[in-house]
Coordinates of C-alpha atoms in Angstrom, one line a residue:
M1 CA -1.5 55.4 39.4
Q2 CA -3.7 52.4 38.6
H3 CA -2.4 52.4 35.0
E4 CA 1.2 52.3 36.4
C5 CA 0.3 49.4 38.7
G6 CA -1.4 47.6 35.8
G7 CA 1.8 48.1 33.7
C8 CA 3.9 46.7 36.5
T9 CA 1.6 43.7 36.8
Q10 CA 1.8 43.1 33.1
E11 CA 5.6 43.5 33.1
A12 CA 5.9 41.1 36.1
M13 CA 3.7 38.5 34.2
Q14 CA 5.9 38.8 31.2
D15 CA 9.0 38.3 33.3
A16 CA 7.5 35.3 35.0
A17 CA 6.5 33.8 31.6
T18 CA 10.0 34.3 30.3
Q19 CA 11.5 32.8 33.5
L20 CA 9.2 29.7 33.1
I21 CA 10.4 29.2 29.5
T22 CA 14.0 29.6 30.6
S23 CA 13.5 27.1 33.4
I24 CA 11.9 24.6 31.0
N25 CA 14.8 25.0 28.5
Q26 CA 17.3 24.3 31.4
G27 CA 15.3 21.4 32.7
D28 CA 14.8 23.1 36.1
E29 CA 11.7 21.3 37.3
L30 CA 11.8 22.8 40.8
T31 CA 11.7 26.4 39.6
C32 CA 8.9 25.5 37.1
R33 CA 6.8 24.0 39.9
Q34 CA 7.3 27.1 42.1
L35 CA 6.3 29.5 39.3
L36 CA 3.2 27.4 38.5
E37 CA 2.2 27.2 42.1
V38 CA 2.1 31.0 42.3
Q39 CA 0.7 31.7 38.8
P40 CA -1.0 28.6 37.3
H41 CA -2.1 30.5 34.3
L42 CA 1.5 30.7 33.0
A43 CA 1.1 27.1 31.8
L44 CA -1.3 28.4 29.1
G45 CA 1.2 30.5 27.3
A46 CA 0.5 33.3 24.8
R47 CA -2.0 32.6 21.9
G48 CA -0.3 32.1 18.6
K49 CA 3.2 31.7 20.1
P50 CA 5.3 28.8 21.3
G51 CA 4.1 28.1 24.8
P52 CA 5.7 26.2 27.7
A53 CA 4.3 22.9 26.5
H54 CA 6.0 23.4 23.1
W55 CA 9.4 23.9 24.7
A56 CA 8.9 21.0 27.1
A57 CA 8.0 18.7 24.2
F58 CA 10.9 19.9 22.2
H59 CA 13.4 19.1 24.9
G60 CA 11.7 15.9 26.0
H61 CA 11.0 16.9 29.6
V62 CA 8.2 14.4 30.2
A63 CA 7.6 15.3 33.9
L64 CA 7.3 19.0 33.0
L65 CA 5.0 18.3 30.1
E66 CA 2.7 16.3 32.3
L67 CA 2.8 19.1 34.9
L68 CA 1.9 21.7 32.3
F69 CA -1.0 19.6 30.9
G70 CA -2.2 19.1 34.5
R71 CA -2.2 22.9 35.0
G72 CA -4.4 23.5 32.0
A73 CA -2.0 23.8 29.0
S74 CA -3.6 22.6 25.8
P75 CA -2.0 19.8 23.8
M76 CA -3.6 21.4 20.7
A77 CA -2.2 24.9 21.3
R78 CA -0.5 26.2 18.1
D79 CA 2.4 28.5 17.5
E80 CA 2.6 31.0 14.7
S81 CA 3.3 28.3 12.1
G82 CA 0.4 26.1 13.3
M83 CA 2.6 23.6 15.1
E84 CA 1.3 21.9 18.2
P85 CA 3.5 20.4 21.0
L86 CA 3.3 17.1 19.3
H87 CA 4.9 18.6 16.2
W88 CA 7.7 20.0 18.3
A89 CA 8.3 16.6 19.9
C90 CA 8.4 14.9 16.5
F91 CA 10.7 17.6 15.1
S92 CA 13.3 16.9 17.8
G93 CA 12.7 13.1 18.0
Q94 CA 11.3 13.0 21.6
L95 CA 9.4 9.7 21.6
D96 CA 8.3 9.9 25.3
A97 CA 7.2 13.5 24.9
A98 CA 5.2 12.7 21.8
R99 CA 3.5 9.8 23.6
V100 CA 2.5 12.2 26.5
C101 CA 1.2 14.8 24.0
F102 CA -0.9 12.1 22.2
S103 CA -2.2 10.7 25.4
A104 CA -3.2 14.2 26.6
G105 CA -5.4 14.7 23.5
G106 CA -3.0 15.9 20.8
H107 CA -4.2 15.1 17.3
I108 CA -1.9 12.6 15.7
D109 CA -2.7 13.8 12.1
S110 CA -2.8 17.5 12.9
R111 CA -1.5 19.6 10.0
A112 CA 0.8 22.5 10.5
G113 CA 1.1 25.7 8.4
K114 CA 2.4 24.0 5.2
G115 CA 0.3 20.9 5.8
Q116 CA 3.0 18.9 7.5
T117 CA 1.9 16.3 10.0
P118 CA 3.9 15.0 13.0
L119 CA 4.6 11.9 11.0
A120 CA 6.1 14.0 8.1
L121 CA 8.3 15.9 10.6
A122 CA 9.6 12.7 12.2
A123 CA 10.4 11.3 8.7
Q124 CA 12.0 14.4 7.6
H125 CA 14.4 14.4 10.6
D126 CA 15.1 10.7 10.5
H127 CA 13.5 9.7 13.8
T128 CA 12.7 6.1 12.8
F129 CA 11.3 4.7 16.0
L130 CA 9.1 7.7 16.3
V131 CA 7.8 7.1 12.8
F132 CA 6.9 3.5 13.7
Y133 CA 5.2 4.7 16.9
L134 CA 3.1 7.2 15.1
V135 CA 2.0 4.8 12.4
R136 CA 1.2 2.0 14.9
S137 CA -0.8 4.6 17.0
G138 CA -3.0 5.4 14.0
A139 CA -1.2 8.1 12.0
N140 CA -2.5 8.2 8.4
L141 CA 0.2 7.5 5.9
A142 CA -1.9 8.8 3.1
I143 CA -2.0 12.4 4.4
L144 CA 0.1 14.7 2.1
D145 CA 1.4 18.2 2.7
D146 CA 0.5 21.2 0.6
N147 CA 2.8 20.1 -2.2
A148 CA 1.4 16.5 -2.1
D149 CA 4.6 15.2 -0.7
S150 CA 4.3 12.1 1.5
P151 CA 6.6 11.3 4.5
L152 CA 8.5 9.0 2.1
H153 CA 9.2 12.0 -0.2
W154 CA 10.7 14.0 2.7
A155 CA 12.7 11.1 4.0
A156 CA 14.1 10.4 0.5
F157 CA 15.0 14.0 -0.1
K158 CA 16.8 14.2 3.2
G159 CA 18.7 11.0 2.5
N160 CA 17.3 9.1 5.5
V161 CA 17.6 5.6 4.2
Q162 CA 16.6 3.9 7.4
T163 CA 13.4 5.9 7.6
V164 CA 12.8 5.4 3.9
A165 CA 13.1 1.6 4.3
L166 CA 10.6 1.6 7.2
L167 CA 8.1 3.8 5.4
H168 CA 8.3 1.7 2.2
Y169 CA 7.9 -1.4 4.3
L170 CA 4.9 0.1 6.0
G171 CA 3.2 0.7 2.7
L172 CA 4.2 4.0 1.0
A173 CA 4.9 3.4 -2.7
A174 CA 8.1 4.6 -4.4
N175 CA 6.2 5.8 -7.5
D176 CA 3.8 8.3 -5.8
A177 CA 4.2 11.7 -7.4
D178 CA 3.8 15.1 -5.8
V179 CA 2.3 18.3 -7.4
Y180 CA 5.5 18.7 -9.4
G181 CA 5.3 15.1 -10.6
A182 CA 8.4 14.1 -8.6
T183 CA 8.6 10.7 -7.0
P184 CA 10.8 9.8 -4.1
L185 CA 13.4 8.7 -6.6
H186 CA 13.5 12.1 -8.2
L187 CA 14.1 13.7 -4.8
A188 CA 16.8 11.2 -3.9
A189 CA 18.5 12.0 -7.3
Q190 CA 18.2 15.7 -6.6
S191 CA 19.8 15.5 -3.2
G192 CA 22.4 13.0 -4.2
S193 CA 21.3 10.2 -1.9
I194 CA 22.6 7.0 -3.6
D195 CA 21.7 4.8 -0.6
V196 CA 18.0 5.8 -0.8
L197 CA 18.0 5.3 -4.6
D198 CA 19.5 1.9 -4.3
H199 CA 17.2 0.8 -1.5
L200 CA 14.0 1.9 -3.4
L201 CA 15.1 0.2 -6.6
E202 CA 16.1 -3.0 -4.7
A203 CA 12.9 -3.1 -2.7
S204 CA 10.9 -2.6 -6.0
E205 CA 13.2 -4.7 -8.1
A206 CA 10.5 -6.1 -10.3
A207 CA 9.6 -2.5 -11.3
D208 CA 13.0 -0.8 -11.2
G209 CA 12.9 -0.1 -15.0
F210 CA 9.5 1.5 -14.6
L211 CA 10.5 3.6 -11.7
L212 CA 13.6 4.9 -13.5
S213 CA 11.4 5.9 -16.5
V214 CA 8.8 7.9 -14.6
E215 CA 8.9 11.6 -15.6
D216 CA 8.0 14.7 -13.6
R217 CA 6.0 17.7 -14.8
Q218 CA 9.1 18.9 -16.7
S219 CA 9.4 15.6 -18.5
R220 CA 12.5 14.6 -16.5
T221 CA 13.4 11.1 -15.3
P222 CA 15.5 10.6 -12.1
L223 CA 18.5 10.3 -14.4
D224 CA 17.7 13.7 -15.9
V225 CA 17.3 15.2 -12.5
A226 CA 20.7 13.8 -11.4
V227 CA 22.4 15.2 -14.5
Y228 CA 20.8 18.6 -14.0
H229 CA 21.9 18.9 -10.4
R230 CA 25.4 17.5 -11.2
Q231 CA 25.0 14.5 -8.9
Y232 CA 27.5 12.4 -10.7
G233 CA 27.5 9.5 -8.2
V234 CA 23.7 9.2 -8.6
E235 CA 24.0 9.4 -12.3
A236 CA 26.6 6.6 -12.4
A237 CA 24.4 4.4 -10.1
I238 CA 21.3 5.0 -12.3
R239 CA 23.1 4.2 -15.4
A240 CA 24.4 0.9 -13.8
W241 CA 20.8 0.0 -12.8
E242 CA 19.6 0.7 -16.3
R243 CA 22.3 -1.5 -17.9
A244 CA 21.5 -4.3 -15.4
S245 CA 17.8 -4.1 -15.9
S246 CA 18.1 -4.1 -19.7
G247 CA 20.9 -6.7 -19.9
R248 CA 22.8 -4.5 -22.3
T249 CA 26.4 -4.5 -21.1
T250 CA 29.6 -4.4 -23.0
L251 CA 32.6 -6.6 -22.2
F252 CA 34.5 -3.6 -20.8
Q253 CA 31.5 -2.7 -18.6
R254 CA 31.4 -6.3 -17.3
L255 CA 35.1 -6.2 -16.5
A256 CA 34.8 -2.8 -14.9
S257 CA 31.9 -4.0 -12.7
G258 CA 34.2 -6.7 -11.3
L259 CA 36.7 -4.0 -10.2
T260 CA 34.2 -1.6 -8.7
S261 CA 31.5 -1.7 -6.1
T262 CA 28.8 -4.4 -6.2
R263 CA 26.1 -1.8 -7.2
G264 CA 28.2 0.1 -9.7
R265 CA 28.7 3.2 -7.7
R266 CA 32.1 4.0 -9.1
A267 CA 32.1 4.9 -12.8
A268 CA 35.6 3.7 -13.8
I269 CA 38.4 1.3 -12.9
S270 CA 40.8 2.7 -10.4
P271 CA 44.1 3.7 -12.2
T272 CA 46.0 2.7 -9.1
F273 CA 44.6 -0.8 -9.3
C274 CA 45.5 -1.1 -13.0
V275 CA 49.2 -0.1 -12.3
L276 CA 49.4 -2.6 -9.4
Y277 CA 47.8 -5.4 -11.3
A278 CA 50.0 -4.8 -14.4
S279 CA 53.1 -4.8 -12.1
F280 CA 52.0 -8.0 -10.5
W281 CA 51.8 -9.9 -13.8
M282 CA 55.0 -8.3 -15.1
G283 CA 56.7 -9.7 -11.9
Y284 CA 55.2 -13.1 -12.7
A285 CA 56.5 -13.0 -16.3
T286 CA 60.0 -11.9 -15.2
Y287 CA 60.2 -14.8 -12.6
V288 CA 59.0 -17.5 -15.0
C289 CA 60.9 -16.4 -18.0
V290 CA 64.2 -15.1 -16.5
L291 CA 64.7 -16.4 -12.9
L292 CA 63.1 -19.8 -13.0
P293 CA 65.3 -21.2 -15.8
C294 CA 68.4 -20.3 -13.7
A295 CA 67.2 -22.2 -10.6
H296 CA 68.8 -25.6 -10.3
A297 CA 66.8 -26.7 -7.2
V298 CA 63.6 -28.6 -7.8
A299 CA 61.9 -27.9 -4.5
H300 CA 62.0 -24.1 -4.7
P301 CA 59.8 -23.8 -7.9
M302 CA 57.4 -26.4 -6.5
V303 CA 57.0 -24.6 -3.2
W304 CA 56.6 -21.3 -5.0
S305 CA 54.0 -22.8 -7.4
T306 CA 52.0 -24.4 -4.6
C307 CA 51.9 -21.2 -2.5
N308 CA 50.8 -19.2 -5.5
A309 CA 48.1 -21.7 -6.4
L310 CA 46.8 -21.6 -2.8
A311 CA 46.9 -17.7 -2.8
H312 CA 44.9 -17.6 -6.1
A313 CA 42.4 -20.1 -4.8
A314 CA 41.9 -18.0 -1.6
L315 CA 41.5 -14.9 -3.8
V316 CA 38.8 -16.6 -5.9
F317 CA 37.0 -18.1 -2.9
T318 CA 37.0 -14.8 -1.0
S319 CA 35.7 -12.9 -4.1
L320 CA 32.9 -15.4 -4.9
A321 CA 31.9 -16.8 -1.5
D322 CA 28.9 -15.6 0.5
P323 CA 30.4 -13.5 3.3
G324 CA 27.6 -14.5 5.7
D325 CA 24.5 -12.6 4.7
V326 CA 21.8 -12.6 7.4
Q327 CA 18.8 -14.2 5.7
R328 CA 15.6 -12.3 5.5
N329 CA 12.4 -14.3 6.1
E330 CA 9.0 -14.0 7.8
S331 CA 10.2 -15.1 11.2
R332 CA 12.9 -12.4 11.2
R333 CA 10.4 -9.8 10.1
A334 CA 8.0 -10.8 12.9
E335 CA 10.9 -10.6 15.4
Y336 CA 11.7 -7.1 14.0
E337 CA 8.2 -5.8 14.4
A338 CA 8.0 -7.2 17.9
A339 CA 11.3 -5.5 18.8
M340 CA 9.9 -2.2 17.4
L341 CA 6.8 -2.5 19.5
R342 CA 8.9 -3.2 22.6
A343 CA 11.0 -0.1 21.9
T344 CA 7.9 2.1 21.7
Y345 CA 6.4 0.9 25.0
P346 CA 5.5 3.6 27.5
A347 CA 8.3 4.7 29.9
G348 CA 8.8 2.3 32.8
K349 CA 7.9 -0.9 30.9
P350 CA 10.6 -3.4 29.9
T351 CA 12.5 -3.0 26.7
T352 CA 15.2 -5.1 25.2
N353 CA 18.6 -3.8 24.1
V354 CA 18.7 -5.0 20.5
T355 CA 20.1 -3.5 17.3
L356 CA 17.7 -3.2 14.4
C357 CA 18.2 -2.8 10.7
H358 CA 15.3 -0.9 9.2
T359 CA 16.7 -1.5 5.7
C360 CA 16.6 -5.3 6.0
Q361 CA 13.7 -5.3 8.5
L362 CA 15.4 -7.6 11.0
V363 CA 17.0 -7.8 14.4
R364 CA 20.8 -7.8 13.7
P365 CA 22.7 -10.7 15.3
L366 CA 25.7 -9.8 17.4
R367 CA 28.8 -8.6 15.4
S368 CA 26.7 -8.2 12.3
K369 CA 26.4 -4.9 10.4
H370 CA 24.6 -3.6 7.4
C371 CA 26.8 -3.3 4.3
A372 CA 25.5 -0.5 2.1
E373 CA 27.6 -1.8 -0.9
R374 CA 26.1 -5.3 -0.7
G375 CA 22.7 -4.2 0.4
A376 CA 22.4 -6.7 3.2
C377 CA 23.4 -7.3 6.8
V378 CA 26.6 -9.4 7.1
G379 CA 27.5 -11.6 10.1
A380 CA 30.9 -10.8 11.6
F381 CA 31.2 -7.9 9.2
D382 CA 34.8 -6.7 8.6
H383 CA 34.7 -4.4 5.5
H384 CA 33.8 -4.2 1.9
C385 CA 36.8 -4.8 -0.4
P386 CA 36.5 -3.1 -3.8
W387 CA 39.5 -5.1 -5.1
L388 CA 37.6 -8.3 -4.5
N389 CA 34.2 -6.9 -5.4
N390 CA 32.9 -8.6 -2.3
T391 CA 32.3 -8.0 1.4
V392 CA 34.5 -9.7 3.9
G393 CA 32.6 -11.4 6.7
G394 CA 32.4 -14.4 8.8
R395 CA 32.3 -17.0 6.0
N396 CA 35.2 -15.7 3.9
Y397 CA 37.4 -13.9 6.5
L398 CA 39.9 -16.7 6.9
A399 CA 40.4 -17.0 3.1
F400 CA 40.9 -13.2 3.0
L401 CA 43.7 -13.4 5.5

């Protein structure tokens, strides 16, 4: 009879624990408080399994997380993969929950089963503000996982260009190699992330030739990796970077670069553009050679010539003019860091509603946007025009019209 009662008690405890987890996942704070009032030990969870604190951290329920820690839940409790509540918060990008876990005693550099730290998880899942908070709170950028991959390796492989830009800005190098000899550029080439590749090469412009020549343990450069994985866009971009860094370009390649993207992302001239351009000049030739000699009025050819001259001047100006790049300087970087710090203030403190560009490391002015083709933030951004080989922005928009 005692064994049966004990079994009932054990079953009731399991039901209560399950109900607590369900209530946390649903954000039902009232039910959680009622359960913990009756059975405070439920906050501890089962050893070696995700506990209530893990789920509260994952969903970002700050009040429930503080309640659980107040009832005895450990911020260093680990699940079966060795992840603490702080890892779960960083996995899902819950900045406030991560702050609570850290304040309660969670170790900011704790390594999970495969050696991943909270910083590596935040970088892997593109939680840029969380990455900044962890680094400014003392997270060690030099800690690598079991394969010697840094947070920059993970961000590059996932194609998280904003997080890549921030980590590179904070000090992680683009030429660090893991146990396979792969640099972040190799991983970006493998996953097909042209944006990451372009940013790392631009940010390390003085050494871009060296970065592209680094070989992994299989003697493969980033170009070889792109070819092996059939990442044709990355292959074209790398070849364009190699030609630009070496200065070896043919006349056809220089002409082609004027009809493709600024950074050489397209490998060939658009056939549609060739047809339209040829038709345009055929129309000019027909007018000048056939129709114009038949015109007896003097004003009409002069008006036509003047309008065409203005149209061509506007075309050349729009193609060559600065569209309104937002300048990068030390004052803008200081403003950027100050805005990042304000954004990671504890809950309840004032923050400013600003838009940041982690690639350019600046606070974006109103109506500006980062142009991936140009590699800069452009004021009053409209679009990037491949026919003009330039971005249309505040300084050349009227000429474009």
